[in-house]
């Protein structure tokens, strides 16, 4: 399905992408104002959601997954750079991330 969204991957693993909002009985809507971000584990996810609820949130569809939603209109460039870089490092193959 074509969309105006974004989907960043490394080594065939996604690390940040547009939120595919799903409403029962309706086609999904690609939200480019919300990013789904890989965060590594449930503890990090909960820390972000609970610590900065103005920036981060989750939905039942992502329960148990190391993914968090980020409101892009509320995050500054430096923080976004840090979050995306961290997500990339967690998903990149060791040799690509400089750890091999």
Short mmCIF file of N, CA and C in Angstrom, two decimals, residues 2-94:
data_model
loop_
_atom_site.label_atom_id
_atom_site.label_comp_id
_atom_site.label_asym_id
_atom_site.label_seq_id
_atom_site.Cartn_x
_atom_site.Cartn_y
_atom_site.Cartn_z
N UNK A 2 0.65 2.14 -0.94
CA UNK A 2 1.40 3.38 -1.00
C UNK A 2 0.89 4.35 0.06
N UNK A 3 1.81 5.15 0.58
CA UNK A 3 1.41 6.16 1.56
C UNK A 3 2.39 7.31 1.49
N UNK A 4 2.06 8.36 2.21
CA UNK A 4 2.96 9.49 2.32
C UNK A 4 3.82 9.37 3.57
N UNK A 5 3.80 8.22 4.19
CA UNK A 5 4.52 8.02 5.43
C UNK A 5 6.00 7.75 5.24
N UNK A 6 6.67 7.49 6.37
CA UNK A 6 8.09 7.18 6.35
C UNK A 6 8.31 5.84 7.04
N UNK A 7 9.40 5.17 6.68
CA UNK A 7 9.73 3.86 7.22
C UNK A 7 11.24 3.69 7.12
N UNK A 8 11.92 3.90 8.24
CA UNK A 8 13.37 3.79 8.25
C UNK A 8 13.77 2.43 8.79
N UNK A 9 14.66 1.76 8.04
CA UNK A 9 15.08 0.41 8.36
C UNK A 9 16.59 0.29 8.26
N UNK A 10 17.14 -0.64 9.02
CA UNK A 10 18.56 -0.98 8.92
C UNK A 10 18.67 -2.49 9.05
N UNK A 11 19.39 -3.13 8.14
CA UNK A 11 19.51 -4.58 8.18
C UNK A 11 18.16 -5.27 8.15
N UNK A 12 17.21 -4.75 7.38
CA UNK A 12 15.84 -5.27 7.26
C UNK A 12 15.04 -5.18 8.54
N UNK A 13 15.47 -4.36 9.47
CA UNK A 13 14.74 -4.16 10.73
C UNK A 13 14.32 -2.70 10.84
N UNK A 14 13.03 -2.49 11.08
CA UNK A 14 12.54 -1.13 11.25
C UNK A 14 12.99 -0.54 12.57
N UNK A 15 13.29 0.76 12.56
CA UNK A 15 13.63 1.42 13.82
C UNK A 15 12.80 2.68 14.06
N UNK A 16 12.22 3.26 13.02
CA UNK A 16 11.27 4.36 13.18
C UNK A 16 10.40 4.44 11.92
N UNK A 17 9.07 4.59 12.11
CA UNK A 17 8.16 4.65 10.98
C UNK A 17 6.90 5.42 11.36
N UNK A 18 6.16 5.79 10.33
CA UNK A 18 4.88 6.48 10.53
C UNK A 18 3.90 5.56 11.23
N UNK A 19 3.13 6.13 12.13
CA UNK A 19 2.14 5.35 12.88
C UNK A 19 0.96 4.98 11.99
N UNK A 20 0.72 3.67 11.79
CA UNK A 20 -0.44 3.23 11.02
C UNK A 20 -1.67 3.12 11.94
N UNK A 21 -2.38 4.22 12.07
CA UNK A 21 -3.53 4.25 12.98
C UNK A 21 -4.65 3.37 12.45
N UNK A 22 -5.16 2.53 13.32
CA UNK A 22 -6.23 1.61 12.93
C UNK A 22 -7.48 1.91 13.75
N UNK A 23 -8.57 2.11 13.05
CA UNK A 23 -9.87 2.29 13.67
C UNK A 23 -10.74 1.14 13.19
N UNK A 24 -11.35 0.37 14.11
CA UNK A 24 -12.17 -0.77 13.67
C UNK A 24 -13.19 -0.38 12.61
N UNK A 25 -13.24 -1.19 11.56
CA UNK A 25 -14.20 -0.97 10.49
C UNK A 25 -13.80 0.07 9.47
N UNK A 26 -12.61 0.63 9.60
CA UNK A 26 -12.15 1.65 8.67
C UNK A 26 -10.74 1.31 8.20
N UNK A 27 -10.35 1.80 7.01
CA UNK A 27 -8.98 1.55 6.54
C UNK A 27 -7.98 2.26 7.45
N UNK A 28 -6.77 1.70 7.54
CA UNK A 28 -5.78 2.35 8.39
C UNK A 28 -5.35 3.68 7.78
N UNK A 29 -4.96 4.59 8.64
CA UNK A 29 -4.52 5.91 8.23
C UNK A 29 -3.06 6.08 8.65
N UNK A 30 -2.20 6.42 7.71
CA UNK A 30 -0.79 6.63 8.02
C UNK A 30 -0.64 8.03 8.61
N UNK A 31 -0.23 8.09 9.87
CA UNK A 31 -0.09 9.36 10.59
C UNK A 31 1.37 9.81 10.53
N UNK A 32 1.66 10.83 9.74
CA UNK A 32 3.04 11.32 9.65
C UNK A 32 3.38 12.29 10.78
N UNK A 33 2.40 12.62 11.62
CA UNK A 33 2.67 13.47 12.78
C UNK A 33 3.05 12.64 14.01
N UNK A 34 2.97 11.31 13.89
CA UNK A 34 3.31 10.41 14.98
C UNK A 34 4.28 9.35 14.45
N UNK A 35 5.40 9.19 15.16
CA UNK A 35 6.37 8.17 14.79
C UNK A 35 6.27 7.00 15.75
N UNK A 36 6.42 5.79 15.21
CA UNK A 36 6.58 4.60 16.04
C UNK A 36 8.08 4.40 16.14
N UNK A 37 8.57 4.27 17.37
CA UNK A 37 10.00 4.24 17.62
C UNK A 37 10.37 2.97 18.37
N UNK A 38 11.39 2.27 17.89
CA UNK A 38 11.90 1.09 18.59
C UNK A 38 12.71 1.55 19.80
N UNK A 39 12.40 1.01 20.99
CA UNK A 39 13.06 1.45 22.21
C UNK A 39 13.83 0.35 22.95
N UNK A 40 13.85 -0.85 22.43
CA UNK A 40 14.69 -1.89 23.02
C UNK A 40 14.00 -2.84 23.96
N UNK A 41 13.29 -2.30 24.97
CA UNK A 41 12.62 -3.21 25.90
C UNK A 41 11.45 -2.52 26.59
N UNK A 42 10.67 -3.33 27.29
CA UNK A 42 9.46 -2.84 27.96
C UNK A 42 9.78 -1.81 29.05
N UNK A 43 10.90 -1.99 29.74
CA UNK A 43 11.27 -1.06 30.81
C UNK A 43 11.52 0.34 30.24
N UNK A 44 12.24 0.42 29.14
CA UNK A 44 12.50 1.71 28.51
C UNK A 44 11.20 2.33 28.00
N UNK A 45 10.35 1.50 27.41
CA UNK A 45 9.05 1.97 26.93
C UNK A 45 8.25 2.60 28.06
N UNK A 46 8.15 1.89 29.17
CA UNK A 46 7.36 2.39 30.30
C UNK A 46 7.97 3.66 30.89
N UNK A 47 9.30 3.72 30.93
CA UNK A 47 9.98 4.91 31.45
C UNK A 47 9.64 6.14 30.61
N UNK A 48 9.64 5.98 29.29
CA UNK A 48 9.32 7.09 28.40
C UNK A 48 7.86 7.50 28.52
N UNK A 49 6.96 6.53 28.46
CA UNK A 49 5.52 6.82 28.51
C UNK A 49 5.12 7.46 29.84
N UNK A 50 5.64 6.93 30.93
CA UNK A 50 5.30 7.47 32.24
C UNK A 50 6.04 8.76 32.55
N UNK A 51 7.28 8.87 32.09
CA UNK A 51 8.10 10.03 32.40
C UNK A 51 7.80 11.26 31.56
N UNK A 52 7.38 11.04 30.32
CA UNK A 52 7.13 12.16 29.40
C UNK A 52 5.86 11.91 28.60
N UNK A 53 4.71 11.88 29.28
CA UNK A 53 3.45 11.55 28.58
C UNK A 53 3.04 12.60 27.54
N UNK A 54 3.62 13.79 27.59
CA UNK A 54 3.34 14.79 26.57
C UNK A 54 4.00 14.43 25.24
N UNK A 55 5.09 13.67 25.29
CA UNK A 55 5.79 13.25 24.08
C UNK A 55 5.45 11.84 23.63
N UNK A 56 5.39 10.91 24.60
CA UNK A 56 5.28 9.49 24.28
C UNK A 56 3.95 8.89 24.73
N UNK A 57 3.46 7.94 23.94
CA UNK A 57 2.28 7.18 24.34
C UNK A 57 2.32 5.82 23.65
N UNK A 58 1.38 4.98 24.00
CA UNK A 58 1.30 3.66 23.40
C UNK A 58 -0.17 3.30 23.22
N UNK A 59 -0.41 2.19 22.55
CA UNK A 59 -1.78 1.69 22.36
C UNK A 59 -1.78 0.20 22.67
N UNK A 60 -2.95 -0.38 22.93
CA UNK A 60 -3.01 -1.82 23.21
C UNK A 60 -2.41 -2.68 22.10
N UNK A 61 -2.43 -2.20 20.86
CA UNK A 61 -1.86 -2.97 19.75
C UNK A 61 -0.36 -3.21 19.92
N UNK A 62 0.30 -2.36 20.69
CA UNK A 62 1.73 -2.48 20.91
C UNK A 62 2.08 -3.04 22.28
N UNK A 63 1.10 -3.56 23.02
CA UNK A 63 1.36 -4.18 24.31
C UNK A 63 2.38 -5.30 24.16
N UNK A 64 3.39 -5.29 25.02
CA UNK A 64 4.40 -6.34 24.99
C UNK A 64 5.47 -6.16 23.94
N UNK A 65 5.37 -5.12 23.13
CA UNK A 65 6.37 -4.86 22.10
C UNK A 65 7.22 -3.66 22.51
N UNK A 66 8.51 -3.67 22.16
CA UNK A 66 9.40 -2.57 22.55
C UNK A 66 9.26 -1.36 21.62
N UNK A 67 8.03 -0.90 21.48
CA UNK A 67 7.71 0.20 20.57
C UNK A 67 6.92 1.26 21.32
N UNK A 68 7.19 2.51 21.01
CA UNK A 68 6.48 3.62 21.63
C UNK A 68 6.13 4.63 20.52
N UNK A 69 5.04 5.35 20.72
CA UNK A 69 4.66 6.38 19.77
C UNK A 69 5.16 7.72 20.27
N UNK A 70 5.62 8.54 19.33
CA UNK A 70 6.20 9.83 19.64
C UNK A 70 5.46 10.92 18.86
N UNK A 71 4.99 11.94 19.59
CA UNK A 71 4.32 13.08 18.95
C UNK A 71 5.40 14.00 18.38
N UNK A 72 5.55 13.98 17.06
CA UNK A 72 6.65 14.69 16.42
C UNK A 72 6.55 16.20 16.55
N UNK A 73 5.35 16.74 16.67
CA UNK A 73 5.21 18.19 16.79
C UNK A 73 5.61 18.71 18.17
N UNK A 74 5.92 17.81 19.10
CA UNK A 74 6.27 18.22 20.46
C UNK A 74 7.71 17.92 20.84
N UNK A 75 8.48 17.37 19.93
CA UNK A 75 9.86 16.99 20.24
C UNK A 75 10.82 17.92 19.50
N UNK A 76 11.91 18.32 20.20
CA UNK A 76 12.87 19.19 19.51
C UNK A 76 13.86 18.34 18.72
N UNK A 77 14.59 19.00 17.84
CA UNK A 77 15.48 18.31 16.91
C UNK A 77 16.57 17.51 17.64
N UNK A 78 17.14 18.09 18.69
CA UNK A 78 18.21 17.38 19.42
C UNK A 78 17.69 16.09 20.05
N UNK A 79 16.54 16.16 20.68
CA UNK A 79 15.97 14.96 21.31
C UNK A 79 15.58 13.94 20.26
N UNK A 80 15.00 14.39 19.15
CA UNK A 80 14.62 13.47 18.08
C UNK A 80 15.85 12.78 17.51
N UNK A 81 16.93 13.53 17.32
CA UNK A 81 18.18 12.95 16.82
C UNK A 81 18.68 11.87 17.77
N UNK A 82 18.64 12.14 19.06
CA UNK A 82 19.08 11.17 20.07
C UNK A 82 18.22 9.90 20.03
N UNK A 83 16.91 10.06 19.97
CA UNK A 83 16.00 8.92 19.96
C UNK A 83 16.17 8.06 18.71
N UNK A 84 16.27 8.70 17.56
CA UNK A 84 16.41 7.95 16.30
C UNK A 84 17.78 7.26 16.25
N UNK A 85 18.82 7.95 16.71
CA UNK A 85 20.16 7.36 16.74
C UNK A 85 20.19 6.14 17.65
N UNK A 86 19.59 6.25 18.84
CA UNK A 86 19.53 5.12 19.76
C UNK A 86 18.78 3.94 19.15
N UNK A 87 17.65 4.24 18.51
CA UNK A 87 16.86 3.18 17.87
C UNK A 87 17.67 2.50 16.77
N UNK A 88 18.37 3.28 15.97
CA UNK A 88 19.20 2.73 14.89
C UNK A 88 20.26 1.80 15.46
N UNK A 89 20.96 2.24 16.52
CA UNK A 89 22.01 1.42 17.12
C UNK A 89 21.47 0.11 17.67
N UNK A 90 20.26 0.13 18.22
CA UNK A 90 19.68 -1.11 18.77
C UNK A 90 19.29 -2.09 17.67
N UNK A 91 18.96 -1.60 16.49
CA UNK A 91 18.49 -2.46 15.41
C UNK A 91 19.56 -2.81 14.39
N UNK A 92 20.63 -2.03 14.32
CA UNK A 92 21.67 -2.26 13.31
C UNK A 92 22.48 -3.51 13.61
N UNK A 93 22.90 -4.22 12.56
CA UNK A 93 23.81 -5.35 12.75
C UNK A 93 25.10 -4.86 13.44
N UNK A 94 25.70 -5.69 14.26
CA UNK A 94 26.88 -5.30 15.04
C UNK A 94 27.98 -4.70 14.16
#
